[in-house]
């Protein structure tokens, strides 16, 4: 309605009112105009519509006041206040942008054609933007062989303004999993991209990706031995370093030192003071994250020692060979190998003196150099997956299954040299333990195996000889229930060698040995009768 039309209508009403009759009824006054009563003006009704009232800045909202009504006239004025102290608006459908988080009260006041007004309000909530979560995970171990379990852990992931509601793993081989932690086994060697995606309570997501290396076989570490000098006087300090040592497919987790005089140390660097003149060999052994070990050594001279003349050793001459074929079971498979031994070598060992003396224990039976080549050949034929641990266990199965257990003749204590045990194909606990120790030592690990004298507290067996084999942390973690012993800060697993067939795994103890059952220990590389073994208490 235009202002002119409105003015004319008002003038018409004034004219008719001058001719109207005033009627008083029951004390109430009513105005009758041309037979009709005139009532008071009704105020308009304000209504607000919006395309959204909540969001993050900048939040743009389209407001709409066109649904406001006036029952006895028309709505002719709109006044908007947006609650942030900013500008107002007089249009029916204003658009407004909120730049900052907060709670804002929006007011619409409407005015009708008689000048009456009314208002209504709505609340706008502008929230702080949701920050995406940060995905973080670890994988242990970082490199595996096919079939080995990898433990994935995403507990280090975080969300600064809420919480993480979901975890999704993509292992890169077509498989996936849910949850904070997950385990997975890869069937085929290769490099896999592992992706972790986390979602928070506001549906924001974060992703991280890392490579997982799955290798066919574990490669042994490559130790580098650096010495401050190779010639020194008694009382001088020798400084040793493993700088430059590497592991081709993982990481080196431990370094072990042997100084040739019975002393040992651990760590990437070490130092030692020799008190006695002589010639010594310093050995460094590196252990990687898969338990593989590799050693290297260097000779040093302390003072000006007189080199003793070694006793004469029978020298074998070329002659016919003795070939033996061995069969045993390991890992669910029937295995076999053939070994040829020089007849002269066998005869030379048969002619050597016998007996065990406290000053050297069984060490001379293990360390005699004549059979080094044969023991290395045997080790290579027992090699599994280029893995130290797998080969050590396969060698144990070989000694248990391929060498028949046979006691020495009554009244004769007759330790056999390894060559004799292999050719004869039989041996008692001493012979089998010596043979096993000879195989293990070819890995070059100076403290890799020890021979022990055991009293099993049994009516059937006493003064038993067995072996202890140095094991890495991964073996201890995987087999905490087995027979483990701590000697000079190193952990060893019990190895029972005297079986006739069958297989008793590394660390499996048929006797239930306790602390008092072990009477003596011989380190086959550094002979000693004073080593103290403590049984490891496991959960």
Coordinates of C-alpha atoms in Angstrom, one line a residue:
X1 CA 0.0 0.0 0.0
X2 CA 1.4 3.4 -1.0
X3 CA 1.5 6.4 1.4
X4 CA -1.1 8.1 -0.8
X5 CA -3.5 5.2 -0.7
X6 CA -3.1 5.0 3.0
X7 CA -3.8 8.7 3.5
X8 CA -7.0 8.5 1.5
X9 CA -8.3 5.5 3.5
X10 CA -7.7 7.4 6.7
X11 CA -9.5 10.4 5.5
X12 CA -12.5 8.3 4.5
X13 CA -12.7 6.9 8.0
X14 CA -12.6 10.3 9.6
X15 CA -15.5 11.5 7.4
X16 CA -17.7 8.6 8.3
X17 CA -16.9 8.9 11.9
X18 CA -18.4 12.4 12.1
X19 CA -21.9 10.9 11.2
X20 CA -21.7 7.9 13.4
X21 CA -23.9 7.4 16.5
X22 CA -22.3 6.8 19.8
X23 CA -23.9 4.0 21.8
X24 CA -23.4 3.4 25.4
X25 CA -24.0 -0.2 26.5
X26 CA -23.4 -1.6 30.0
X27 CA -20.6 0.9 30.7
X28 CA -18.6 -0.3 27.7
X29 CA -17.9 2.0 24.8
X30 CA -18.0 0.8 21.3
X31 CA -17.7 2.8 18.1
X32 CA -20.2 2.0 15.4
X33 CA -19.3 3.1 11.9
X34 CA -21.8 2.4 9.1
X35 CA -23.2 -0.6 11.1
X36 CA -19.7 -2.1 11.9
X37 CA -17.6 -1.9 15.1
X38 CA -13.9 -0.6 14.8
X39 CA -11.4 -2.8 16.9
X40 CA -7.9 -1.8 18.2
X41 CA -4.9 -2.6 15.8
X42 CA -3.1 -6.0 16.3
X43 CA 0.7 -6.0 16.3
X44 CA 2.7 -7.9 13.6
X45 CA 4.3 -11.3 14.3
X46 CA 8.1 -11.5 13.6
X47 CA 9.6 -14.7 12.3
X48 CA 13.2 -15.6 11.4
X49 CA 14.3 -18.2 9.0
X50 CA 18.0 -19.0 8.3
X51 CA 20.0 -21.6 6.3
X52 CA 22.1 -22.5 9.3
X53 CA 22.8 -21.4 12.8
X54 CA 26.0 -23.2 13.7
X55 CA 29.4 -23.6 12.1
X56 CA 33.1 -22.5 12.1
X57 CA 34.3 -19.1 11.1
X58 CA 34.0 -17.5 8.6
X59 CA 30.3 -18.6 9.0
X60 CA 28.1 -17.0 6.3
X61 CA 24.3 -17.2 7.0
X62 CA 21.4 -16.1 4.8
X63 CA 18.6 -14.7 7.1
X64 CA 15.0 -14.4 5.9
X65 CA 12.2 -12.3 7.5
X66 CA 9.5 -12.7 4.8
X67 CA 7.5 -15.2 6.9
X68 CA 6.7 -12.4 9.4
X69 CA 2.9 -11.5 9.3
X70 CA 0.3 -8.9 10.4
X71 CA -3.3 -10.2 10.7
X72 CA -5.0 -6.8 10.3
X73 CA -2.6 -5.1 8.0
X74 CA 0.8 -5.4 6.5
X75 CA 4.4 -5.7 7.6
X76 CA 6.1 -2.7 6.3
X77 CA 9.4 -2.4 8.2
X78 CA 12.3 -4.7 9.1
X79 CA 15.2 -4.0 11.5
X80 CA 18.0 -6.7 12.0
X81 CA 20.6 -6.8 14.8
X82 CA 23.2 -9.6 14.4
X83 CA 24.5 -9.7 18.0
X84 CA 28.1 -8.9 17.4
X85 CA 27.9 -5.1 17.8
X86 CA 28.3 -4.6 14.1
X87 CA 26.1 -3.1 11.5
X88 CA 22.3 -3.5 11.4
X89 CA 20.1 -4.2 8.3
X90 CA 16.6 -3.0 7.2
X91 CA 16.1 -5.5 4.3
X92 CA 13.8 -8.6 4.4
X93 CA 16.5 -11.1 3.5
X94 CA 20.0 -10.0 4.7
X95 CA 23.2 -12.1 4.4
X96 CA 25.7 -11.9 7.2
X97 CA 29.2 -13.3 7.9
X98 CA 30.6 -14.1 11.4
X99 CA 34.4 -13.9 11.5
X100 CA 35.1 -15.0 15.1
X101 CA 34.0 -17.9 17.3
X102 CA 31.2 -17.1 19.8
X103 CA 27.5 -17.2 20.7
X104 CA 25.5 -14.4 19.0
X105 CA 21.8 -13.4 19.6
X106 CA 20.2 -12.3 16.3
X107 CA 17.1 -10.0 16.7
X108 CA 14.5 -9.1 14.1
X109 CA 12.0 -6.3 14.8
X110 CA 9.1 -5.8 12.3
X111 CA 6.7 -2.8 12.1
X112 CA 3.2 -2.9 10.6
X113 CA 1.2 -0.2 8.7
X114 CA -0.2 1.2 11.9
X115 CA 3.2 1.8 13.4
X116 CA 3.0 -1.1 15.9
X117 CA 6.2 -3.3 16.2
X118 CA 7.2 -6.7 17.6
X119 CA 10.5 -8.7 17.7
X120 CA 11.9 -12.2 17.9
X121 CA 15.4 -13.7 18.4
X122 CA 17.5 -16.7 17.4
X123 CA 21.0 -17.8 18.6
X124 CA 24.0 -18.3 16.3
X125 CA 26.8 -20.6 17.6
X126 CA 30.2 -20.1 15.9
X127 CA 32.6 -22.8 17.0
X128 CA 36.4 -23.1 17.0
X129 CA 37.5 -25.1 13.9
X130 CA 38.3 -28.8 14.7
X131 CA 42.0 -29.6 14.3
X132 CA 42.8 -32.9 12.7
X133 CA 44.4 -35.7 14.8
X134 CA 48.0 -36.6 14.4
X135 CA 48.6 -40.3 13.4
X136 CA 51.7 -42.0 14.9
X137 CA 52.6 -45.7 15.0
X138 CA 55.5 -48.0 15.8
X139 CA 56.2 -51.4 14.2
X140 CA 58.2 -54.1 16.1
X141 CA 60.4 -55.5 14.7
X142 CA 61.1 -53.1 11.9
X143 CA 62.3 -55.8 9.5
X144 CA 61.0 -59.4 9.4
X145 CA 61.0 -62.6 7.4
X146 CA 57.9 -64.0 5.8
X147 CA 55.5 -65.4 8.4
X148 CA 57.0 -63.5 11.3
X149 CA 54.5 -61.5 13.4
X150 CA 54.8 -57.7 13.4
X151 CA 53.2 -55.8 16.3
X152 CA 51.8 -52.4 15.3
X153 CA 51.0 -49.8 18.0
X154 CA 49.2 -46.5 17.4
X155 CA 48.9 -45.5 21.0
X156 CA 51.2 -42.5 20.4
X157 CA 48.6 -40.8 18.1
X158 CA 46.9 -37.7 19.6
X159 CA 44.1 -35.2 19.1
X160 CA 44.7 -31.7 20.6
X161 CA 41.1 -30.6 20.8
X162 CA 39.2 -33.9 21.3
X163 CA 39.8 -37.6 21.2
X164 CA 40.6 -40.2 18.6
X165 CA 37.5 -42.3 17.9
X166 CA 38.7 -44.8 15.3
X167 CA 42.0 -46.4 14.0
X168 CA 42.3 -48.0 10.5
X169 CA 45.4 -49.9 9.4
X170 CA 46.3 -50.7 5.7
X171 CA 49.2 -53.1 5.7
X172 CA 50.0 -52.5 2.0
X173 CA 49.4 -56.2 1.0
X174 CA 45.6 -55.9 0.5
X175 CA 44.7 -56.5 4.1
X176 CA 43.6 -54.1 6.8
X177 CA 42.7 -54.0 10.5
X178 CA 41.0 -51.8 13.1
X179 CA 42.0 -50.8 16.6
X180 CA 44.8 -49.0 18.5
X181 CA 47.1 -52.1 18.2
X182 CA 47.3 -54.7 15.5
X183 CA 49.4 -57.7 14.5
X184 CA 50.2 -58.8 11.0
X185 CA 52.2 -61.5 9.2
X186 CA 53.5 -60.9 5.6
X187 CA 53.5 -64.0 3.4
X188 CA 55.9 -62.7 0.7
X189 CA 59.2 -60.8 0.9
X190 CA 59.1 -57.2 -0.3
X191 CA 58.7 -53.6 0.8
X192 CA 55.2 -52.7 2.0
X193 CA 53.7 -49.2 2.6
X194 CA 51.8 -49.4 5.9
X195 CA 49.2 -46.7 6.3
X196 CA 47.5 -45.7 9.6
X197 CA 44.4 -43.4 9.4
X198 CA 42.9 -42.0 12.6
X199 CA 39.6 -40.2 12.9
X200 CA 38.6 -37.9 15.9
X201 CA 35.3 -37.2 17.5
X202 CA 34.7 -34.4 15.0
X203 CA 35.3 -36.6 12.0
X204 CA 38.6 -35.0 11.2
X205 CA 41.2 -37.5 10.0
X206 CA 45.0 -37.8 10.1
X207 CA 47.2 -40.2 8.2
X208 CA 50.8 -41.5 8.4
X209 CA 52.6 -44.0 6.2
X210 CA 55.8 -45.9 6.8
X211 CA 57.6 -48.7 4.9
X212 CA 57.8 -52.3 6.2
X213 CA 60.7 -54.4 5.1
X214 CA 60.1 -58.1 4.7
X215 CA 63.2 -60.1 3.8
X216 CA 63.7 -63.6 2.7
X217 CA 66.6 -64.2 5.1
X218 CA 68.3 -62.1 7.8
X219 CA 71.8 -61.0 6.8
X220 CA 74.4 -61.0 9.5
X221 CA 75.9 -57.7 10.8
X222 CA 79.3 -56.6 9.6
X223 CA 81.5 -55.7 12.7
X224 CA 84.5 -53.3 12.4
X225 CA 87.1 -53.5 15.1
X226 CA 89.2 -50.4 15.8
X227 CA 92.1 -50.5 18.4
X228 CA 94.1 -47.7 19.9
X229 CA 97.2 -49.8 19.5
X230 CA 98.3 -53.4 18.8
X231 CA 101.4 -53.3 21.1
X232 CA 101.4 -52.1 24.7
X233 CA 102.9 -52.7 28.1
X234 CA 101.3 -54.4 31.1
X235 CA 99.2 -51.8 32.9
X236 CA 98.5 -49.7 29.7
X237 CA 94.9 -49.2 28.7
X238 CA 93.7 -50.6 25.4
X239 CA 90.8 -48.6 23.9
X240 CA 88.5 -50.5 21.5
X241 CA 85.7 -49.1 19.2
X242 CA 83.1 -50.7 16.9
X243 CA 82.8 -47.6 14.8
X244 CA 82.0 -48.4 11.2
X245 CA 80.0 -51.6 12.0
X246 CA 76.8 -52.0 10.0
X247 CA 73.9 -54.3 9.5
X248 CA 72.8 -54.6 5.8
X249 CA 69.1 -55.3 6.6
X250 CA 68.4 -54.1 10.1
X251 CA 70.3 -52.6 13.0
X252 CA 73.0 -53.7 15.4
X253 CA 71.5 -54.0 18.9
X254 CA 74.5 -55.2 20.9
X255 CA 78.3 -55.4 20.8
X256 CA 80.3 -58.0 22.9
X257 CA 84.0 -57.9 23.5
X258 CA 86.4 -60.6 24.5
X259 CA 90.0 -59.7 25.3
X260 CA 91.6 -63.1 25.3
X261 CA 92.5 -63.2 29.0
X262 CA 89.0 -64.1 30.3
X263 CA 87.8 -60.5 30.5
X264 CA 84.7 -59.4 28.6
X265 CA 82.8 -56.2 28.0
X266 CA 79.7 -54.9 26.2
X267 CA 78.9 -51.7 24.2
X268 CA 80.0 -49.9 21.1
X269 CA 83.3 -48.9 22.8
X270 CA 85.3 -50.7 25.5
X271 CA 88.6 -50.4 27.3
X272 CA 90.8 -53.0 29.0
X273 CA 94.0 -53.2 31.0
X274 CA 96.3 -56.2 30.6
X275 CA 98.4 -57.1 33.6
X276 CA 100.4 -60.0 32.1
X277 CA 102.7 -60.1 29.1
X278 CA 101.7 -62.2 26.3
X279 CA 99.9 -62.4 22.9
X280 CA 96.2 -61.9 22.9
X281 CA 93.4 -61.8 20.4
X282 CA 90.7 -59.1 20.9
X283 CA 87.4 -60.3 19.5
X284 CA 84.3 -58.1 18.7
X285 CA 80.9 -59.8 18.1
X286 CA 78.0 -57.7 16.7
X287 CA 74.4 -58.9 17.2
X288 CA 71.6 -57.6 15.1
X289 CA 67.9 -57.1 15.7
X290 CA 67.1 -60.6 14.4
X291 CA 69.6 -62.3 16.6
X292 CA 72.2 -62.9 13.9
X293 CA 75.8 -62.6 15.1
X294 CA 79.1 -62.0 13.4
X295 CA 82.6 -61.6 14.9
X296 CA 86.0 -60.3 14.0
X297 CA 89.2 -60.2 15.9
X298 CA 92.7 -58.7 15.9
X299 CA 95.9 -59.8 17.6
X300 CA 97.8 -57.6 20.1
X301 CA 101.1 -58.0 22.0
X302 CA 101.5 -57.0 25.6
X303 CA 105.2 -56.6 26.5
X304 CA 107.7 -58.9 24.8
X305 CA 106.4 -62.4 25.6
X306 CA 108.3 -65.5 24.9
X307 CA 106.3 -67.6 22.5
X308 CA 106.1 -71.2 23.8
X309 CA 106.8 -74.0 21.4
X310 CA 103.6 -76.0 21.0
X311 CA 103.7 -79.7 21.6
X312 CA 103.9 -81.8 18.4
X313 CA 100.6 -82.8 16.9
X314 CA 100.2 -85.7 14.6
X315 CA 99.9 -84.4 11.1
X316 CA 97.4 -86.3 8.9
X317 CA 98.6 -87.3 5.4
X318 CA 96.4 -87.6 2.3
X319 CA 94.7 -90.9 2.2
X320 CA 91.3 -92.4 1.7
X321 CA 88.2 -90.7 3.0
X322 CA 85.5 -92.0 5.3
X323 CA 82.0 -90.9 4.2
X324 CA 79.1 -90.7 6.6
X325 CA 75.5 -89.9 5.8
X326 CA 73.4 -88.4 8.7
X327 CA 69.6 -88.1 8.9
X328 CA 67.5 -86.2 11.4
X329 CA 64.3 -84.1 11.7
X330 CA 63.9 -80.4 12.3
X331 CA 61.1 -77.9 11.6
X332 CA 58.7 -80.7 10.5
X333 CA 61.1 -81.8 7.7
X334 CA 63.3 -84.9 7.4
X335 CA 66.8 -83.7 6.7
X336 CA 70.1 -85.4 5.6
X337 CA 73.7 -84.6 4.8
X338 CA 76.8 -86.4 3.8
X339 CA 80.3 -85.7 5.2
X340 CA 83.6 -87.0 4.1
X341 CA 86.4 -87.3 6.7
X342 CA 90.0 -88.0 5.9
X343 CA 91.0 -91.3 7.3
X344 CA 94.3 -89.9 8.4
X345 CA 92.6 -87.1 10.3
X346 CA 90.4 -89.6 12.1
X347 CA 93.4 -91.7 13.0
X348 CA 95.4 -88.7 14.3
X349 CA 92.6 -87.8 16.7
X350 CA 92.2 -91.4 17.8
X351 CA 95.9 -91.3 18.8
X352 CA 95.6 -88.2 21.0
X353 CA 95.7 -88.4 24.8
X354 CA 92.5 -88.5 26.8
X355 CA 91.4 -87.3 30.2
X356 CA 89.9 -84.0 31.4
X357 CA 91.8 -81.7 33.7
X358 CA 90.5 -78.8 35.7
X359 CA 92.9 -76.3 34.1
X360 CA 91.4 -76.6 30.6
X361 CA 88.2 -78.6 31.1
X362 CA 86.7 -79.8 27.8
X363 CA 88.0 -76.8 25.8
X364 CA 90.9 -78.6 24.1
X365 CA 88.5 -81.1 22.6
X366 CA 86.5 -78.2 21.0
X367 CA 89.4 -75.9 20.1
X368 CA 91.9 -78.2 18.4
X369 CA 92.6 -76.5 15.1
X370 CA 93.0 -79.6 12.9
X371 CA 89.2 -80.0 12.4
X372 CA 88.4 -76.3 11.8
X373 CA 87.8 -76.8 8.1
X374 CA 85.6 -79.9 8.7
X375 CA 83.5 -78.1 11.3
X376 CA 83.0 -75.1 9.0
X377 CA 81.9 -77.4 6.2
X378 CA 79.4 -79.1 8.6
X379 CA 78.1 -75.7 9.8
X380 CA 77.5 -74.6 6.2
X381 CA 75.6 -77.8 5.5
X382 CA 73.4 -77.1 8.5
X383 CA 72.9 -73.4 7.6
X384 CA 69.2 -72.4 7.5
X385 CA 68.0 -69.0 6.1
X386 CA 71.4 -67.5 6.8
X387 CA 70.1 -67.2 10.4
X388 CA 72.3 -67.7 13.5
X389 CA 69.4 -68.8 15.6
X390 CA 67.8 -71.2 13.1
X391 CA 71.2 -72.8 12.4
X392 CA 72.0 -73.2 16.1
X393 CA 68.7 -75.0 16.6
X394 CA 69.1 -77.1 13.5
X395 CA 72.6 -78.1 14.7
X396 CA 71.1 -79.1 18.0
X397 CA 68.5 -81.3 16.3
X398 CA 71.4 -82.8 14.2
X399 CA 73.4 -83.8 17.2
X400 CA 70.3 -85.1 19.0
X401 CA 68.9 -87.1 16.0
X402 CA 71.9 -88.1 13.9
X403 CA 74.3 -89.2 16.7
X404 CA 73.2 -92.3 18.6
X405 CA 73.5 -92.0 22.4
X406 CA 76.0 -94.7 23.7
X407 CA 77.7 -94.8 27.0
X408 CA 81.5 -95.4 27.3
X409 CA 82.6 -98.9 28.4
X410 CA 82.4 -99.3 32.1
X411 CA 85.3 -97.9 34.0
X412 CA 86.6 -95.8 31.1
X413 CA 86.0 -92.0 30.8
X414 CA 86.8 -91.5 27.2
X415 CA 85.8 -88.1 25.7
X416 CA 85.8 -88.2 21.9
X417 CA 87.0 -85.5 19.7
X418 CA 84.3 -84.2 17.3
X419 CA 85.9 -86.0 14.3
X420 CA 85.7 -89.3 16.1
X421 CA 82.0 -88.7 17.1
X422 CA 81.1 -88.0 13.5
X423 CA 82.9 -91.0 12.1
X424 CA 81.8 -93.4 14.9
X425 CA 78.2 -92.0 14.8
X426 CA 77.8 -92.6 18.5
X427 CA 78.7 -90.8 21.7
X428 CA 77.7 -90.1 25.3
X429 CA 76.7 -86.8 26.8
X430 CA 80.3 -85.5 26.8
X431 CA 80.9 -86.5 23.2
X432 CA 77.6 -84.9 21.9
X433 CA 78.1 -81.7 23.9
X434 CA 81.7 -81.3 22.6
X435 CA 80.5 -81.9 19.0
X436 CA 77.7 -79.3 19.4
X437 CA 80.1 -76.8 21.0
X438 CA 82.5 -77.3 18.1
X439 CA 79.7 -76.5 15.5
X440 CA 78.5 -73.4 17.5
X441 CA 82.0 -71.9 17.9
X442 CA 82.4 -71.7 14.1
X443 CA 80.1 -68.7 14.1
X444 CA 83.1 -66.8 15.6
X445 CA 81.2 -65.9 18.8
X446 CA 83.7 -66.1 21.6
X447 CA 81.2 -66.7 24.4
X448 CA 78.7 -68.5 22.2
X449 CA 78.7 -71.9 24.0
X450 CA 79.7 -73.3 27.4
X451 CA 79.9 -76.8 28.6
X452 CA 78.4 -77.6 32.0
X453 CA 78.8 -80.4 34.5
X454 CA 75.3 -81.2 35.9
X455 CA 74.0 -83.3 38.8
X456 CA 70.4 -84.0 37.7
X457 CA 69.4 -85.4 41.2
X458 CA 68.2 -88.4 39.3
X459 CA 68.5 -92.1 40.0
X460 CA 69.3 -92.7 36.4
X461 CA 71.7 -89.9 35.5
X462 CA 74.3 -87.9 37.4
X463 CA 77.5 -86.0 36.5
X464 CA 75.8 -85.2 33.2
X465 CA 77.5 -82.9 30.6
X466 CA 75.4 -80.5 28.5
X467 CA 75.8 -77.1 26.8
X468 CA 74.7 -73.5 27.4
X469 CA 74.3 -71.3 24.3
X470 CA 74.3 -67.5 24.4
X471 CA 70.9 -66.2 23.2
X472 CA 69.7 -62.7 22.1
X473 CA 67.0 -60.7 23.7
X474 CA 64.5 -61.6 21.0
X475 CA 64.9 -65.3 22.0
X476 CA 64.4 -64.5 25.7
X477 CA 61.3 -62.5 25.0
X478 CA 59.8 -65.2 22.8
X479 CA 60.6 -68.1 25.2
X480 CA 60.5 -66.8 28.8
X481 CA 59.3 -70.2 30.1
X482 CA 62.5 -72.0 29.0
X483 CA 65.6 -72.9 31.0
X484 CA 67.7 -69.7 30.9
X485 CA 70.8 -69.0 32.9
X486 CA 72.7 -65.7 33.5
X487 CA 76.5 -65.9 33.5
X488 CA 78.7 -62.8 33.8
X489 CA 75.7 -60.6 32.8
X490 CA 74.9 -62.7 29.7
X491 CA 71.9 -64.9 29.2
X492 CA 72.3 -68.5 28.0
X493 CA 69.8 -71.2 27.1
X494 CA 70.2 -74.8 28.1
X495 CA 71.0 -77.3 25.3
X496 CA 70.4 -81.0 25.9
X497 CA 72.6 -82.9 23.3
X498 CA 72.3 -86.5 24.6
X499 CA 69.3 -87.9 22.9
X500 CA 68.8 -90.9 20.6
X501 CA 66.5 -89.5 18.0
X502 CA 63.7 -87.0 18.6
X503 CA 64.2 -83.3 19.2
X504 CA 64.4 -81.3 22.4
X505 CA 64.4 -77.5 21.5
X506 CA 66.9 -75.0 22.7
X507 CA 66.1 -74.0 26.3
X508 CA 64.1 -77.2 27.0
X509 CA 65.3 -78.8 30.2
X510 CA 64.3 -82.5 30.8
X511 CA 65.7 -82.5 34.3
X512 CA 64.1 -79.4 35.9
X513 CA 67.5 -78.1 36.9
X514 CA 67.9 -75.8 39.9
X515 CA 70.7 -73.6 41.1
X516 CA 72.5 -76.3 43.0
X517 CA 72.5 -78.7 40.1
X518 CA 75.3 -77.0 38.1
X519 CA 78.7 -77.7 39.5
X520 CA 81.2 -76.4 37.0
X521 CA 81.2 -74.4 33.7
X522 CA 83.8 -74.4 31.0
X523 CA 83.9 -71.6 28.5
X524 CA 85.2 -73.4 25.5
X525 CA 87.0 -70.4 24.1
X526 CA 88.3 -68.8 27.3
X527 CA 88.7 -71.9 29.6
X528 CA 87.5 -71.2 33.1
X529 CA 86.3 -73.2 36.0
X530 CA 85.1 -70.2 38.1
X531 CA 82.1 -69.0 36.1
X532 CA 78.9 -68.7 38.3
X533 CA 75.5 -69.5 36.7
X534 CA 72.3 -68.0 38.1
X535 CA 69.0 -69.4 36.9
X536 CA 66.8 -66.7 35.4
X537 CA 63.4 -66.5 37.1
X538 CA 60.8 -66.1 34.5
X539 CA 57.1 -65.3 34.7

